[in-house]
Amino acid sequence: METQETTIEEQALIDAAAEVRRNAHVPYSGYRVGAAVMDEAGNIHTGCNVENAAFPVGTCAEANAIGSMVAAGGRRIVAIAAVGGKDAIEVCTPCGGCRQCILEFSDNETRIILIGEGGSINYYTIDELLPESFRLK
Ligand code: THU
């Protein structure tokens, strides 16, 4: 994990994640997550978590944002920001499944930006979050 200079584009990505977090459908956990992905063309795609009465059917914010990117034609994650928490913002590190989803469209230059308590901005690489990862050759 690193803290470093945040670019204007990255701040826009963080803002988009915080904005879409407001639309999260979380009647069961109350835990809202918003994610925003910047693709290789500089386009931003967002997603929030969408829970379901049949709990395992619920989907995560990061996976939904990546789905939006792919549907729009994006194929590489330049940066992804996630903002989560129940009442206040807390560090929301992606679940295991979302890490694998991020890996699919990432390389080690991909910036994974997680917002922590007090608004701290923390940077990770996919290799830090998912070491020894599975890829099909
Ligand atoms: N959640 C996400 O959206 N992303 C993650 O990476 C972690 C968990 C959601 C799933 C569920 O709706 C809520 O947070 C609580 O687990």
Tab-separated table of C-alpha atoms and ligand atoms in Angstrom:
chain	number	residue	atom	x	y	z
A	1	MET	CA	0.000	0.000	0.000
A	2	GLU	CA	1.192	3.450	-0.889
A	3	THR	CA	-0.001	6.995	-0.420
A	4	GLN	CA	1.036	9.248	-3.286
A	5	GLU	CA	-0.007	12.298	-5.300
A	6	THR	CA	-3.585	12.081	-6.553
A	7	THR	CA	-4.089	13.300	-10.128
A	8	ILE	CA	-7.148	15.293	-11.258
A	9	GLU	CA	-8.349	12.225	-13.192
A	10	GLU	CA	-8.018	10.034	-10.112
A	11	GLN	CA	-9.914	12.535	-7.982
A	12	ALA	CA	-12.698	12.493	-10.603
A	13	LEU	CA	-12.734	8.696	-10.346
A	14	ILE	CA	-12.973	8.828	-6.547
A	15	ASP	CA	-15.794	11.376	-6.793
A	16	ALA	CA	-17.660	9.143	-9.271
A	17	ALA	CA	-17.321	6.167	-6.888
A	18	ALA	CA	-18.620	8.226	-3.948
A	19	GLU	CA	-21.519	9.477	-6.055
A	20	VAL	CA	-22.657	6.059	-7.317
A	21	ARG	CA	-22.309	4.636	-3.773
A	22	ARG	CA	-25.421	6.655	-2.937
A	23	ASN	CA	-27.441	4.415	-5.276
A	24	ALA	CA	-26.350	1.131	-3.663
A	25	HIS	CA	-29.235	-1.273	-2.995
A	26	VAL	CA	-28.370	-2.543	0.470
A	27	PRO	CA	-31.549	-3.401	2.419
A	28	TYR	CA	-29.836	-6.392	4.086
A	29	SER	CA	-26.366	-5.219	5.084
A	30	GLY	CA	-26.723	-1.451	5.023
A	31	TYR	CA	-23.135	-1.460	3.701
A	32	ARG	CA	-22.889	0.841	0.687
A	33	VAL	CA	-20.116	0.461	-1.879
A	34	GLY	CA	-19.445	2.509	-4.987
A	35	ALA	CA	-16.776	1.763	-7.566
A	36	ALA	CA	-15.535	3.609	-10.629
A	37	VAL	CA	-13.227	2.287	-13.332
A	38	MET	CA	-11.186	4.296	-15.821
A	39	ASP	CA	-10.529	2.397	-19.043
A	40	GLU	CA	-7.771	2.709	-21.653
A	41	ALA	CA	-9.716	5.448	-23.493
A	42	GLY	CA	-10.082	7.510	-20.307
A	43	ASN	CA	-13.785	6.723	-20.012
A	44	ILE	CA	-15.278	6.204	-16.558
A	45	HIS	CA	-17.696	3.376	-15.721
A	46	THR	CA	-19.434	3.047	-12.387
A	47	GLY	CA	-21.179	0.405	-10.316
A	48	CYS	CA	-22.661	-0.049	-6.852
A	49	ASN	CA	-23.519	-3.135	-4.840
A	50	VAL	CA	-26.947	-4.603	-5.556
A	51	GLU	CA	-28.188	-6.954	-2.833
A	52	ASN	CA	-30.983	-9.493	-3.184
A	53	ALA	CA	-33.396	-11.267	-0.838
A	54	ALA	CA	-31.703	-14.459	-2.033
A	55	PHE	CA	-28.392	-13.342	-0.502
A	56	PRO	CA	-25.848	-15.106	-2.790
A	57	VAL	CA	-27.407	-13.440	-5.831
A	58	GLY	CA	-26.254	-10.012	-4.635
A	59	THR	CA	-23.467	-8.396	-6.622
A	60	CYS	CA	-20.489	-6.243	-5.631
A	61	ALA	CA	-19.813	-2.681	-6.729
A	62	GLU	CA	-16.434	-3.436	-8.309
A	63	ALA	CA	-17.749	-6.339	-10.400
A	64	ASN	CA	-20.688	-4.226	-11.574
A	65	ALA	CA	-18.411	-1.328	-12.568
A	66	ILE	CA	-16.174	-3.729	-14.500
A	67	GLY	CA	-19.242	-5.207	-16.201
A	68	SER	CA	-20.232	-1.708	-17.325
A	69	MET	CA	-16.743	-1.106	-18.685
A	70	VAL	CA	-16.777	-4.330	-20.697
A	71	ALA	CA	-20.286	-3.657	-22.025
A	72	ALA	CA	-19.083	-0.246	-23.239
A	73	GLY	CA	-16.093	-1.790	-25.016
A	74	GLY	CA	-13.366	-1.058	-22.468
A	75	ARG	CA	-10.805	-3.811	-21.979
A	76	ARG	CA	-8.138	-2.427	-19.675
A	77	ILE	CA	-8.468	-0.978	-16.194
A	78	VAL	CA	-6.104	1.987	-15.921
A	79	ALA	CA	-7.440	2.804	-12.451
A	80	ILE	CA	-10.278	1.677	-10.201
A	81	ALA	CA	-11.543	3.492	-7.111
A	82	ALA	CA	-13.791	2.029	-4.415
A	83	VAL	CA	-15.564	3.805	-1.591
A	84	GLY	CA	-17.459	1.816	1.040
A	85	GLY	CA	-18.880	1.746	4.512
A	86	LYS	CA	-22.072	1.485	6.475
A	87	ASP	CA	-22.576	4.847	8.141
A	88	ALA	CA	-19.199	6.492	7.737
A	89	ILE	CA	-16.659	5.661	5.023
A	90	GLU	CA	-14.266	2.920	6.101
A	91	VAL	CA	-11.607	1.017	4.206
A	92	CYS	CA	-13.399	-1.322	1.818
A	93	THR	CA	-10.852	-3.668	0.307
A	94	PRO	CA	-12.272	-5.700	-2.587
A	95	CYS	CA	-13.525	-9.204	-1.789
A	96	GLY	CA	-11.668	-12.176	-3.247
A	97	GLY	CA	-14.009	-12.539	-6.207
A	98	CYS	CA	-13.678	-8.847	-7.085
A	99	ARG	CA	-9.891	-9.106	-6.921
A	100	GLN	CA	-10.070	-11.849	-9.530
A	101	CYS	CA	-12.418	-9.653	-11.643
A	102	ILE	CA	-9.960	-6.747	-11.403
A	103	LEU	CA	-7.057	-9.024	-12.353
A	104	GLU	CA	-8.765	-10.063	-15.587
A	105	PHE	CA	-8.458	-6.512	-16.994
A	106	SER	CA	-5.362	-5.293	-15.126
A	107	ASP	CA	-1.621	-5.268	-15.292
A	108	ASN	CA	0.806	-4.167	-12.628
A	109	GLU	CA	0.458	-0.518	-13.729
A	110	THR	CA	-3.247	-0.566	-12.826
A	111	ARG	CA	-3.895	1.765	-9.905
A	112	ILE	CA	-6.307	0.415	-7.311
A	113	ILE	CA	-7.459	3.321	-5.188
A	114	LEU	CA	-9.187	2.606	-1.873
A	115	ILE	CA	-10.596	5.329	0.286
A	116	GLY	CA	-10.062	4.863	3.994
A	117	GLU	CA	-11.405	6.398	7.148
A	118	GLY	CA	-11.033	10.156	7.222
A	119	GLY	CA	-10.861	10.174	3.412
A	120	SER	CA	-7.315	8.832	3.190
A	121	ILE	CA	-6.404	7.777	-0.367
A	122	ASN	CA	-4.474	4.521	-0.562
A	123	TYR	CA	-2.937	2.968	-3.666
A	124	TYR	CA	-2.432	-0.730	-4.331
A	125	THR	CA	-1.355	-2.931	-7.208
A	126	ILE	CA	-3.247	-6.087	-8.146
A	127	ASP	CA	-0.166	-8.115	-7.239
A	128	GLU	CA	-0.336	-6.737	-3.693
A	129	LEU	CA	-4.029	-7.578	-3.374
A	130	LEU	CA	-3.918	-10.921	-5.173
A	131	PRO	CA	-0.440	-12.483	-5.040
A	132	GLU	CA	0.197	-15.826	-6.737
A	133	SER	CA	-2.928	-15.204	-8.785
A	134	PHE	CA	-4.550	-17.599	-11.229
A	135	ARG	CA	-4.329	-16.764	-14.928
A	136	LEU	CA	-5.022	-19.018	-17.892
A	137	LYS	CA	-1.995	-19.056	-20.176
B	1	THU	N1	-19.260	-5.524	-1.186
B	1	THU	C1	-18.891	-4.914	-2.350
B	1	THU	O1	-19.730	-4.318	-3.056
B	1	THU	N2	-17.594	-4.958	-2.705
B	1	THU	C2	-16.617	-5.620	-1.998
B	1	THU	O2	-15.529	-5.769	-2.491
B	1	THU	C3	-16.902	-6.069	-0.640
B	1	THU	C4	-18.340	-6.243	-0.327
B	1	THU	C5	-20.682	-5.483	-0.800
B	1	THU	C6	-21.374	-6.822	-0.852
B	1	THU	C7	-22.512	-6.602	0.114
B	1	THU	O3	-23.587	-5.986	-0.580
B	1	THU	C8	-21.956	-5.613	1.124
B	1	THU	O4	-20.794	-5.048	0.524
B	1	THU	C9	-21.575	-6.236	2.445
B	1	THU	O5	-20.777	-7.353	2.277
